[in-house]
XYZ file of C-alpha atoms in Angstrom:
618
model
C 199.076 132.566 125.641
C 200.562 130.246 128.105
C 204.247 130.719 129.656
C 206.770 128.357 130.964
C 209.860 128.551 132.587
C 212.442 125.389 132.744
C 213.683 124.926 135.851
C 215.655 122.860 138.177
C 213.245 119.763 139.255
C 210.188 121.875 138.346
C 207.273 121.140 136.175
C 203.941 122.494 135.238
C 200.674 121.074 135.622
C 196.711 121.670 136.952
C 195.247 120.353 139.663
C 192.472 118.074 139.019
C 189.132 117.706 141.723
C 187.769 114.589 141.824
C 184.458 114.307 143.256
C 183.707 111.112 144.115
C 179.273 110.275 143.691
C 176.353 107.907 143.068
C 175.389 108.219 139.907
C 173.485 106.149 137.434
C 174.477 104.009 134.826
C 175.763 106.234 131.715
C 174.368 105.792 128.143
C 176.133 102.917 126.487
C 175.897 100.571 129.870
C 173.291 98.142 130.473
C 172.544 95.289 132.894
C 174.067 91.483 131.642
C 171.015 89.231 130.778
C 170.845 86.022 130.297
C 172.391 82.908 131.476
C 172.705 83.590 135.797
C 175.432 85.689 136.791
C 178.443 84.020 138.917
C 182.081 85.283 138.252
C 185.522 85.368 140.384
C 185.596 88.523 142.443
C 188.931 87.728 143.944
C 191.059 85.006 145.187
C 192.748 84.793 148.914
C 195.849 82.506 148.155
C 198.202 80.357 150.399
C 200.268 83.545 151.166
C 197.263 84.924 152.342
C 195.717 82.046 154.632
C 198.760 80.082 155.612
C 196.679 76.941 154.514
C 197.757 75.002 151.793
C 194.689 72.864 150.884
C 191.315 74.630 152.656
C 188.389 72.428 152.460
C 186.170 73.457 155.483
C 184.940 76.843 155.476
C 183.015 78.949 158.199
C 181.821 82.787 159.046
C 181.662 84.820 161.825
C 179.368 88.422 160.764
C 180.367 89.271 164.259
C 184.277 89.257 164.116
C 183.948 89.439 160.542
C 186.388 86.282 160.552
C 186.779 83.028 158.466
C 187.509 79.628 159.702
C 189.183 77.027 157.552
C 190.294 73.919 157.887
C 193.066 71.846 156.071
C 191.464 69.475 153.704
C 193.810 66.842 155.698
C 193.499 68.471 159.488
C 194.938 65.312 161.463
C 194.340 61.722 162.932
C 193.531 62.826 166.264
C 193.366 66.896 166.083
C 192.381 69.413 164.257
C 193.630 72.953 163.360
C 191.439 75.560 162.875
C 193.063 78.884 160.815
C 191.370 82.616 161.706
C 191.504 84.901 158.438
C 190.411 88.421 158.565
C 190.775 89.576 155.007
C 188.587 93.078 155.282
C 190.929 94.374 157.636
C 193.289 95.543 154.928
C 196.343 93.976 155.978
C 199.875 94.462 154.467
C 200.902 90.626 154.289
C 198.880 87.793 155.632
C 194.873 87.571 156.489
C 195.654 84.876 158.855
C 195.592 86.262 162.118
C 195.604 83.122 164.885
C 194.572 79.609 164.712
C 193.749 76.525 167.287
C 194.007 73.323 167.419
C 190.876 71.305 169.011
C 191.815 67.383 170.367
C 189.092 65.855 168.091
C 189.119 64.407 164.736
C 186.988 65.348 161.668
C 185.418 62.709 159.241
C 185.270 65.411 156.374
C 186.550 69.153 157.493
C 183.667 70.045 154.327
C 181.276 69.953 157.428
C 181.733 72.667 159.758
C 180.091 76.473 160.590
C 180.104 79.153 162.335
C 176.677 79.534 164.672
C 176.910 83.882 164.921
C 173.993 83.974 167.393
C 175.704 82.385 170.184
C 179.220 82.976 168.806
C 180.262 78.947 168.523
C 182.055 77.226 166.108
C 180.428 73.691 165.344
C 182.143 70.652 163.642
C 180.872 67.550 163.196
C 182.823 64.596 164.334
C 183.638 60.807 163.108
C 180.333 59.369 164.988
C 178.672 62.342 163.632
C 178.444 64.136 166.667
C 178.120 68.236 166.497
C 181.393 69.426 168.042
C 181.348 73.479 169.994
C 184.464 75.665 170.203
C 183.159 78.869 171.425
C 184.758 82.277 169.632
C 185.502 85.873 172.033
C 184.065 89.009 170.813
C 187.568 89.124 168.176
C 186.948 86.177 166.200
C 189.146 84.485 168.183
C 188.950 80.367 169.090
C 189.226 79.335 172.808
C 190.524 75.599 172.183
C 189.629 74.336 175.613
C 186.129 75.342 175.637
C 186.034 72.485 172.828
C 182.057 70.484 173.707
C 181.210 67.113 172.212
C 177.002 67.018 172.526
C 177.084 63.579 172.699
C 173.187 62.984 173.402
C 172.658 64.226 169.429
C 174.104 61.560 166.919
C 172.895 62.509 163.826
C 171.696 59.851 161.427
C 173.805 60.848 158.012
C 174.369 58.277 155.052
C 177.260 61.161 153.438
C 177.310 64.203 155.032
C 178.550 66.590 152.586
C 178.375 70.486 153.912
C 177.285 72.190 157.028
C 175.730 75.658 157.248
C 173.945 77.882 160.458
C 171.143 80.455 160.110
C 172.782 83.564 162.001
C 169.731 85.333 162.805
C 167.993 81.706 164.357
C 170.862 79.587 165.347
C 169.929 76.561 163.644
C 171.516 74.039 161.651
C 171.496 72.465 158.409
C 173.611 69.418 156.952
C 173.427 68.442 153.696
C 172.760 64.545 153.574
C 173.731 63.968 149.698
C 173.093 60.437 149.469
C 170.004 60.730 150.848
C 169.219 63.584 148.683
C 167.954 65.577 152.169
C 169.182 68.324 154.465
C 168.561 68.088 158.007
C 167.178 71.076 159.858
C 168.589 70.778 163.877
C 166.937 73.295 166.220
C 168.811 73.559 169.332
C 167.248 73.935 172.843
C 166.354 77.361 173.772
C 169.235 77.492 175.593
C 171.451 76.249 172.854
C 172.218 73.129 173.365
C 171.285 69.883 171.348
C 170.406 67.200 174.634
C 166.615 67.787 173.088
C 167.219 69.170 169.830
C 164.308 69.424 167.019
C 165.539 67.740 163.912
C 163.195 67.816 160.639
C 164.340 66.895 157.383
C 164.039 68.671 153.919
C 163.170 66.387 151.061
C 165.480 67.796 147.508
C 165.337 64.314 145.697
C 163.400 66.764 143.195
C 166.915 68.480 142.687
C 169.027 65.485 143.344
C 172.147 66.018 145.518
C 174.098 63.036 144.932
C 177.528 63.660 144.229
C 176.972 67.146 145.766
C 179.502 69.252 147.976
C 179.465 72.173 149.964
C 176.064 73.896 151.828
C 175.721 77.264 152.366
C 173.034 79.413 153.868
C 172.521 82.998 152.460
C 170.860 85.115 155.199
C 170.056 88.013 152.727
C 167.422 86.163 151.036
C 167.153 82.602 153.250
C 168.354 80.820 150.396
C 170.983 77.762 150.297
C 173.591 77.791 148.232
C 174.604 74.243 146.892
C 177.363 72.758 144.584
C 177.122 69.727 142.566
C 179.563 68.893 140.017
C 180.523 72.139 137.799
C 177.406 74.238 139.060
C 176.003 76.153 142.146
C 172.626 75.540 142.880
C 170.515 77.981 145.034
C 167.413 76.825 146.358
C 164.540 77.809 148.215
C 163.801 77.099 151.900
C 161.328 74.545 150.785
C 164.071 72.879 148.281
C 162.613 74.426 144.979
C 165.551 75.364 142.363
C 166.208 79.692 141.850
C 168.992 79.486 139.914
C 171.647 77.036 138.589
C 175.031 79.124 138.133
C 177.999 77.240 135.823
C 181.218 77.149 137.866
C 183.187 75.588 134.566
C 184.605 79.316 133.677
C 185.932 79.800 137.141
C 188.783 77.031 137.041
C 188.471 75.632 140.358
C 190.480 72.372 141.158
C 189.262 70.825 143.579
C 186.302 72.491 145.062
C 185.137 71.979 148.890
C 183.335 73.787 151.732
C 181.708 76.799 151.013
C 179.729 79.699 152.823
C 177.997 83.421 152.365
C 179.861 86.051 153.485
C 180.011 90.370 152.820
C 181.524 91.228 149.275
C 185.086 91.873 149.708
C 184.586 95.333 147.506
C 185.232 97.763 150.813
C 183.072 100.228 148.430
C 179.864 97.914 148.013
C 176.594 98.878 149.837
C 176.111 97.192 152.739
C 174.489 93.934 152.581
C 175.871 92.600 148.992
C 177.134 89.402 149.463
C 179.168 86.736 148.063
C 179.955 82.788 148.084
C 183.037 82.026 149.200
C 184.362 78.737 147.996
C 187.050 76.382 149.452
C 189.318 75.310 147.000
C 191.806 72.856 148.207
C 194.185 72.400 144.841
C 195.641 69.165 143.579
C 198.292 67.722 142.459
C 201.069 70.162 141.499
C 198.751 73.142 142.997
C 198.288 75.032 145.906
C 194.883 75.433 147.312
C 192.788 78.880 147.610
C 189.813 80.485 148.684
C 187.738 82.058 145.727
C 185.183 84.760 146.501
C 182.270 84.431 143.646
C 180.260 87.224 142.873
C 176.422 86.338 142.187
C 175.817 90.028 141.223
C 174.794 91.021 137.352
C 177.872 92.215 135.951
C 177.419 95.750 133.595
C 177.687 95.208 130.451
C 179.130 98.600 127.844
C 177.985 98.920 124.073
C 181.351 98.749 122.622
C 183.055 101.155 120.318
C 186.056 99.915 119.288
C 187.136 96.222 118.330
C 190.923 96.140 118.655
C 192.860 93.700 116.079
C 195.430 91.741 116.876
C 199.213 93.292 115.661
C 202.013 91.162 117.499
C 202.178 88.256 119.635
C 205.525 87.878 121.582
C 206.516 84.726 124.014
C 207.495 86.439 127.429
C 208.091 82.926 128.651
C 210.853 82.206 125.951
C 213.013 85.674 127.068
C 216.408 84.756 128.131
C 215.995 85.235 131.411
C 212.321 84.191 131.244
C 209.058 85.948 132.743
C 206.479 83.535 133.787
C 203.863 86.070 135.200
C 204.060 89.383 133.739
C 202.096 91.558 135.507
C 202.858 95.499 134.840
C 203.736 97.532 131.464
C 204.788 100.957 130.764
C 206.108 103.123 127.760
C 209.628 104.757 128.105
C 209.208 107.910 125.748
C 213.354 109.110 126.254
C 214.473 105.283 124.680
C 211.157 104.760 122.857
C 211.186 100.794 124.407
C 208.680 99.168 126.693
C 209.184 97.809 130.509
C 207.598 94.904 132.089
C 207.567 94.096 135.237
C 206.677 90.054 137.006
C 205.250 90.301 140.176
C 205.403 86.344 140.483
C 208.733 85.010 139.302
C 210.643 84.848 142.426
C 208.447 82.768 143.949
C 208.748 78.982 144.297
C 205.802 76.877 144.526
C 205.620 72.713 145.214
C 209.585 73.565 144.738
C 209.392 74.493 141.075
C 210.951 78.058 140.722
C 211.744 79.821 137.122
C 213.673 82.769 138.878
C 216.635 83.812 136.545
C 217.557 87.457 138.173
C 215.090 89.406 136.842
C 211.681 90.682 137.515
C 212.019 93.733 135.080
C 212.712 93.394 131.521
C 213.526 96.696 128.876
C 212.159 95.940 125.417
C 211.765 96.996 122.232
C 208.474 97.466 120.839
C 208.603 94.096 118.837
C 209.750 92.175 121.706
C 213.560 92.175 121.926
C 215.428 92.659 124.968
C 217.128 95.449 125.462
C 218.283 95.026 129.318
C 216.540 93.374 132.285
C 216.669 94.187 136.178
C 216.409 92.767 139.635
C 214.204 94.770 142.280
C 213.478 91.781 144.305
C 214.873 90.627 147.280
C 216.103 87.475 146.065
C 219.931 87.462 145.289
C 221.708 88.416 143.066
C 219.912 91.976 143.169
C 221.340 95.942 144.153
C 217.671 96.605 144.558
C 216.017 94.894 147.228
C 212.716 97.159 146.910
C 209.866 94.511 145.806
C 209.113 90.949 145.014
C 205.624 91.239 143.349
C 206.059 94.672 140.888
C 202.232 94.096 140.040
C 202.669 97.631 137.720
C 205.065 100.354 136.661
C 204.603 103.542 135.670
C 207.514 106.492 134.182
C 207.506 109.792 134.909
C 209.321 111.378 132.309
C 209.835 115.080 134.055
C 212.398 113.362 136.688
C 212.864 110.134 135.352
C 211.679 108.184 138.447
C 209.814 104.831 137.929
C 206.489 103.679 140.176
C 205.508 100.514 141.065
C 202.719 99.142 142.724
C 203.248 95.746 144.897
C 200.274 94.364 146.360
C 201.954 92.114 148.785
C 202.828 95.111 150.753
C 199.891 97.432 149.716
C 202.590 99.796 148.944
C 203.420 102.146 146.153
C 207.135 102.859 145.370
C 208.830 105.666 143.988
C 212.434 105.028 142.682
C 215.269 106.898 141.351
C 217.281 105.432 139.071
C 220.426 107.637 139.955
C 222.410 109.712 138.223
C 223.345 106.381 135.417
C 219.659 106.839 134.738
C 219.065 103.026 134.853
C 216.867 101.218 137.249
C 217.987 98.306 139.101
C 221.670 99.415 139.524
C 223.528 100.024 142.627
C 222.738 104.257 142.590
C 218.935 103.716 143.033
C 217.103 105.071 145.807
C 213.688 104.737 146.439
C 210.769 105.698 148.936
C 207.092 104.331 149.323
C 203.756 105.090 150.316
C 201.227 103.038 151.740
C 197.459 102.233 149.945
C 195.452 101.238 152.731
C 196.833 103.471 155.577
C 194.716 107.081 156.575
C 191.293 105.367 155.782
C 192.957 104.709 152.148
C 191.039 101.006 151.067
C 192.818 100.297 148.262
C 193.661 96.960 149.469
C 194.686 95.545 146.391
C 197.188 97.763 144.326
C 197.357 96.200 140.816
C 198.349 98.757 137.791
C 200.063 102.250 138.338
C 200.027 105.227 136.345
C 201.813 108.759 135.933
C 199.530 111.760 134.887
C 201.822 113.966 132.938
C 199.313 116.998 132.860
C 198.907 117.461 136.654
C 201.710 114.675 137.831
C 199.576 112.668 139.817
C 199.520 108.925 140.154
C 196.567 106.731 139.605
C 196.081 103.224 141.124
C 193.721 100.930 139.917
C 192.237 98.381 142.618
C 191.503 94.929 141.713
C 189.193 93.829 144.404
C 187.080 97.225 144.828
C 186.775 97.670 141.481
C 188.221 101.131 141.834
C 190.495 103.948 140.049
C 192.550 106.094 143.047
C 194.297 109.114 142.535
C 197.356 110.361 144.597
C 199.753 113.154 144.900
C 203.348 111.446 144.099
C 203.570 111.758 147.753
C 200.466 109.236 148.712
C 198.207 112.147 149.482
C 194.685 110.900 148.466
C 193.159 112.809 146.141
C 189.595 110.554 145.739
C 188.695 107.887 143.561
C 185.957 106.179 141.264
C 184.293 103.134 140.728
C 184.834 101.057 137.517
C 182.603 98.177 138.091
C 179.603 99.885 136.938
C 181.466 100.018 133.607
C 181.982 96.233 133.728
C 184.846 96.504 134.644
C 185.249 93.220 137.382
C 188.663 93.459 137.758
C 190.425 96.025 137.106
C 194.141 94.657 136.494
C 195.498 98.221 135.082
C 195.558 101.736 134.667
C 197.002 103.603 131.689
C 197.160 107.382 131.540
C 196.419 108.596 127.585
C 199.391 111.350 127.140
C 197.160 112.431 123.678
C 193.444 113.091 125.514
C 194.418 113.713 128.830
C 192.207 110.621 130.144
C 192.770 106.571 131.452
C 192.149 103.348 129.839
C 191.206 101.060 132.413
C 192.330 97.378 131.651
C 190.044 94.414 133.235
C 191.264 90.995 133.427
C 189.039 90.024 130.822
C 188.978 91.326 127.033
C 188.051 94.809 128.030
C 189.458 98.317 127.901
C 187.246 101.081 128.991
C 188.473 104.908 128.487
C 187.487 107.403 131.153
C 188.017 111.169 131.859
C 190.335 111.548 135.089
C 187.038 111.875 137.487
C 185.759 108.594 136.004
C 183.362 109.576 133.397
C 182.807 107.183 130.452
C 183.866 107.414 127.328
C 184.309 104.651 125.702
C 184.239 100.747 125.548
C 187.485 98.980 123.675
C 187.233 94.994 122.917
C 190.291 93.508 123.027
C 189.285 89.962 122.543
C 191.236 89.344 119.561
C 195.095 88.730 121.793
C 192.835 85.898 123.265
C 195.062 85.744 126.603
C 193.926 84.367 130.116
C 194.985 86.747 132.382
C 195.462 90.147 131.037
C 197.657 92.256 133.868
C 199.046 94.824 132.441
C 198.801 97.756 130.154
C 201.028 100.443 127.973
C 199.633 103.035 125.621
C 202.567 103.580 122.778
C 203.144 104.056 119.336
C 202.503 101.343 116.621
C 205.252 99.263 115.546
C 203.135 99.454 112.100
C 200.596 102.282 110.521
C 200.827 105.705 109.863
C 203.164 108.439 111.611
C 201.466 108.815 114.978
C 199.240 105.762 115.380
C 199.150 104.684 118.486
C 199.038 100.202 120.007
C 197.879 99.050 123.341
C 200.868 96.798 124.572
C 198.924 94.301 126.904
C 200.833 91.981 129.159
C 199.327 88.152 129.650
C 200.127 86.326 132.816
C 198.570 83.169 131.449
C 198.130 80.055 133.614
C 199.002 81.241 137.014
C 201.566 79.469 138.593
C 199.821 78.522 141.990
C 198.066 76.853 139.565
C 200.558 74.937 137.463
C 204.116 76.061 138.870
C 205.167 74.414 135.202
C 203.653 76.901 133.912
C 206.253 79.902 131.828
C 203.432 81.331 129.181
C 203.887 85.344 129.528
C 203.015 87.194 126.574
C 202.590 90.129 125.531
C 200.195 91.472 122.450
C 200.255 94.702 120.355
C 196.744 95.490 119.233
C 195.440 98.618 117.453
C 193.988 101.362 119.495
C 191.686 104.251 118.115
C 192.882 107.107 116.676
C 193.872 109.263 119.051
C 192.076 112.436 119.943
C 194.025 115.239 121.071
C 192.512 116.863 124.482
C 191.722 120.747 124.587
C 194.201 123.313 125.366
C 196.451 120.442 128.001
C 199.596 122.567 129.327
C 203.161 121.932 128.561
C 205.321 119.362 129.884
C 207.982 120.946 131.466
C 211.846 119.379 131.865
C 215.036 120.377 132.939
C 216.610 117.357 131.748
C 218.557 114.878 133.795
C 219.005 115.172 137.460
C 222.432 115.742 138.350
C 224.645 116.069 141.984
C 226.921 119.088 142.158
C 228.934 119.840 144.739
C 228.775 123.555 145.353
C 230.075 125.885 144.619
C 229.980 124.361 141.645
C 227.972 124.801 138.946
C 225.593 123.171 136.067
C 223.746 123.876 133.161
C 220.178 122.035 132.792
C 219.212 121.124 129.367
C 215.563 121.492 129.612
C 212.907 121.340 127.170
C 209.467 122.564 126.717
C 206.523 120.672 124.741
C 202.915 122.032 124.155
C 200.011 121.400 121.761
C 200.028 124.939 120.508
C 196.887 125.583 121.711
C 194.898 128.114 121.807
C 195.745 129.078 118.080
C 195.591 131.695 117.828
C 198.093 133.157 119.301
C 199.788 129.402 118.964
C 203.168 128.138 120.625
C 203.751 128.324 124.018
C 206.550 131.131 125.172
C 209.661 130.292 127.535
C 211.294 132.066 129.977
């Protein structure tokens, strides 16, 4: 027999320990076989680099630093931007830049030379250019060196690339189906350089674009047309990888760098691919994963219930990104974590970046926690998830432009985005916290903690509402690549995990599989978001997943207004063993004392164990 007592802000739940381990692949989980693995780990957008079309691309393993260059750097200079993405930052990875007084023929060919901490470019008379680098990453512009005594005899050079452990050079000739091997002098210069030249008319490199040399294995990395070639040392073929999936505009420069999962072992590595836009885009850099993605036996094919136009809501949402299930009005909220912005000067903002709805689709009431007028809630332009906690009321949002998690109260009018809100926020990647990329948001009702789920290191966190860190668990190994959401199970007492794909994976709360959903029947692009709710068709009790589509993104195509959200079926649910009560004492409310108030609270249980059955109050 369990007891209860309803009290003023006071609930009841256990505390969970979350032990956080290597373990092996579970039953139901095997390796992906057969065509060669290559998928989008994670994208670093304008907002992030400050560079609107990159096309050159370098590395630094010693400041752990990027170099990129503008796909159009200049006439007669050339700006160099310095990203450091692993640091975890709140806003922007850029953090400096220079500009060097020489022009580029193609900003494709440059790289970083790690050994003796240089930066080399290759000029219009196809000269190697130097810009030496301090112990930071950062570029000393006047230590800029033109070696003239090495002109380099290319018919179309088309990538450059550096062997960190040796120093030297390669440059992909693609014309000439070749790539040039450049050993400096042993002090590292290039007055008496050795040049040799690697024969690939075998694998035939016109057309090709982009070089990149992969010190883990001493493999290049080459694109041509919609595929990435690796090849040996000697030019034989390892793999051919098809890029077509991946949706790249316009790609450019490219180079091998550490995965950007903070929670990888040391030494995985990815390609990292220059993508410079086009007409009516913006440009990015795309980090591709060449590891074997898990793959889960699946036991559950969802089918497709609903299909509503987000895009066609009055005001609209372009990008929906977050989804939760509001038990006290039985409606859904969505959240856009993209419609304020503006991009190529195309903007769809409206006043709103939170919409009430019913279950079918209709809107109920929307709200404005952005900072973009007309709004009473300046909290948070990119709402990437919500959550409710229905003990207090309070919504939670994640926004992973700031890396931040927010708590608001919606007053005593009970309605968020009004002027009575008040709100506070906790940060993701501060304390040694590396969840550097906050996506979906959810509220345990059992215990009242908050779980976060990580797009880029593929991970689950848990947190007091407070932003204590509790631990966390890694959902990769479930094939899970990127985990967009997080949705706590109210029923069993454990998460479905939402990947960007057509995937739902259900876990216990210390990240223990337990089952594989296939959700491939909405057919969306982008899934974001995630709500567990009833059916808006079945019998009493069935339970939908309400999944939230961003569609074509709109750095992308800024035309773009396709949000949509599907109902699918879910599996029965299965009610968890003995969970405790949920404990309310109704609305909050101000009194001035000595006043008084009466609390209307409630308590609901499972009526286990049985016997003796119900749970007593006090």
């Amino acid at each position: 027999m369990r007891t209860a007592a309803a009290a003023l802000a006071f609930s009841v739940g256990f505390c969970v320990l979350l032990t956080v381990r290597a373990v092996a692949a579970p039953d139901g989980v095997r390796s992906a076989k057969g065509a060669p693995s290559v998928r989008q780990a994670r994208v670093l957008d304008v907002e992030r680099t400050g560079v609107a079309s990159p096309a050159g691309l370098a590395f630094s393993s010693a400041g752990d630093a990027f170099y990129v260059v503008d796909a159009n750097p200049g006439t007669t200079s050339t700006e160099i931007a310095v990203l450091e993405p692993f640091e975890l930052r709140p806003s922007t990875d850029r953090v400096g830049s220079a500009r060097i007084e020489a022009a580029l023929e193609d900003p494709v060919n440059v790289a970083f030379d790690t050994r003796r901490s240089r930066l080399l470019l290759l000029d219009h008379a196809h000269r190697l250019l130097e810009v030496r680098a301090d112990a930071d990453g950062g570029l000393d512009a006047r230590t800029l060196v033109r070696h003239e005594a090495l002109r380099l005899d290319l018919r179309d050079p088309q990538g450059m690339a550096v062997d960190p452990a040796s120093g030297v050079v390669f440059v992909l000739d693609a014309d000439a189906s070749r790539i040039l091997r450049i050993e400096p002098d042993p002090d590292g210069g290039f007055d008496a350089a050795t040049i040799a030249t690697l024969d690939v008319r075998s694998v035939g490199t016109s057309g090709a674009r982009g070089l990149a040399f992969d010190p883990s294995t001493g493999h290049f990395q080459l694109r041509r047309g919609p595929a990435l070639q690796e090849l040996t040392s000697s030019g034989e073929v390892v793999e051919t990888r098809d890029l077509s999936a991946i949706g790249l505009v316009s790609p450019e420069g490219m180079v091998v760098a550490p995965s950007g999962d903070q929670t990888d072992a040391t030494g995985e590595m990815s390609v990292y691919m220059a993508d410079s836009g086009g007409a009516g885009s913006t440009g990015r850099i795309v980090e591709l994963s060449l590891a074997p993605l898990a793959v889960t036996s699946t036991s559950f094919t969802s089918a497709l219930v609903n299909t509503v136009d987000l895009g066609a809501l009055a005001p609209p949402s372009s990008d929906p990104s977050g989804i939760t299930y509001l038990p006290s009005s039985d409606s859904l909220m969505v959240s856009d974590g993209e419609i304020e912005e503006t991009v190529n000067g195309v903007e769809h903002f409206e006043g709103a970046n939170v919409w009430e709805l019913t279950r079918s689709g209709a809107v109920i009431r929307t709200a404005n926690v952005s900072s973009v007028p007309p709004t009473s809630v300046p909290m948070t332009n990119e709402p990437a998830g919500v959550a409710f906690n229905p003990s207090n009321g309070h919504y939670y949002f994640s926004a992973d432009d700031g890396k931040r998690i927010f708590d608001l109260d919606p007053g005593p009018d009970g309605l968020m985005g009004t002027a009575g809100d008040t709100w506070t926020s906790f940060s993701t990647i501060a304390d040694g916290n590396d969840n550097g990329d906050p996506e979906g948001v959810a509220y345990n009702t059992f215990n009242g903690r908050l779980y976060v789920a990580d797009g880029v290191n593929r991970e689950i966190y848990e947190y007091e509402t407070n932003g204590t860190l509790v631990g966390h668990f890694d959902v990769l190994g479930f094939g899970v690549d990127d985990p967009e959401s997080v949705e706590f199970n109210p029923v069993s007492g454990t998460l479905f995990v939402l990947s960007q794909d057509s995937l739902i994976v259900e876990t216990t709360t210390s990240g223990t599989l337990r089952a594989s959903l296939d959700i491939s029947a909405a057919g969306g692009l982008k899934h974001a978001g995630l709500a567990y709710a009833p059916a808006t068709t079945g019998a009493a009790g069935a339970r939908s997943f309400y999944v939230v589509d961003r569609g074509v993104d709109n750095n992308v195509d800024p035309d773009a207004v396709d949000g949509t959200l599907f109902e699918l079926t879910a599996p029965d649910p299965v009610p968890a063993e003995n969970t405790p009560p949920v404990v309310s004492a109704g609305s909050d409310q101000v009194v001035a004392l000595p006043s008084s108030a009466d609390l209307d609270g409630d308590v609901d249980d499972d009526g286990d164990p049985n016997p003796p059955g119900a749970v007593t109050t006090t």
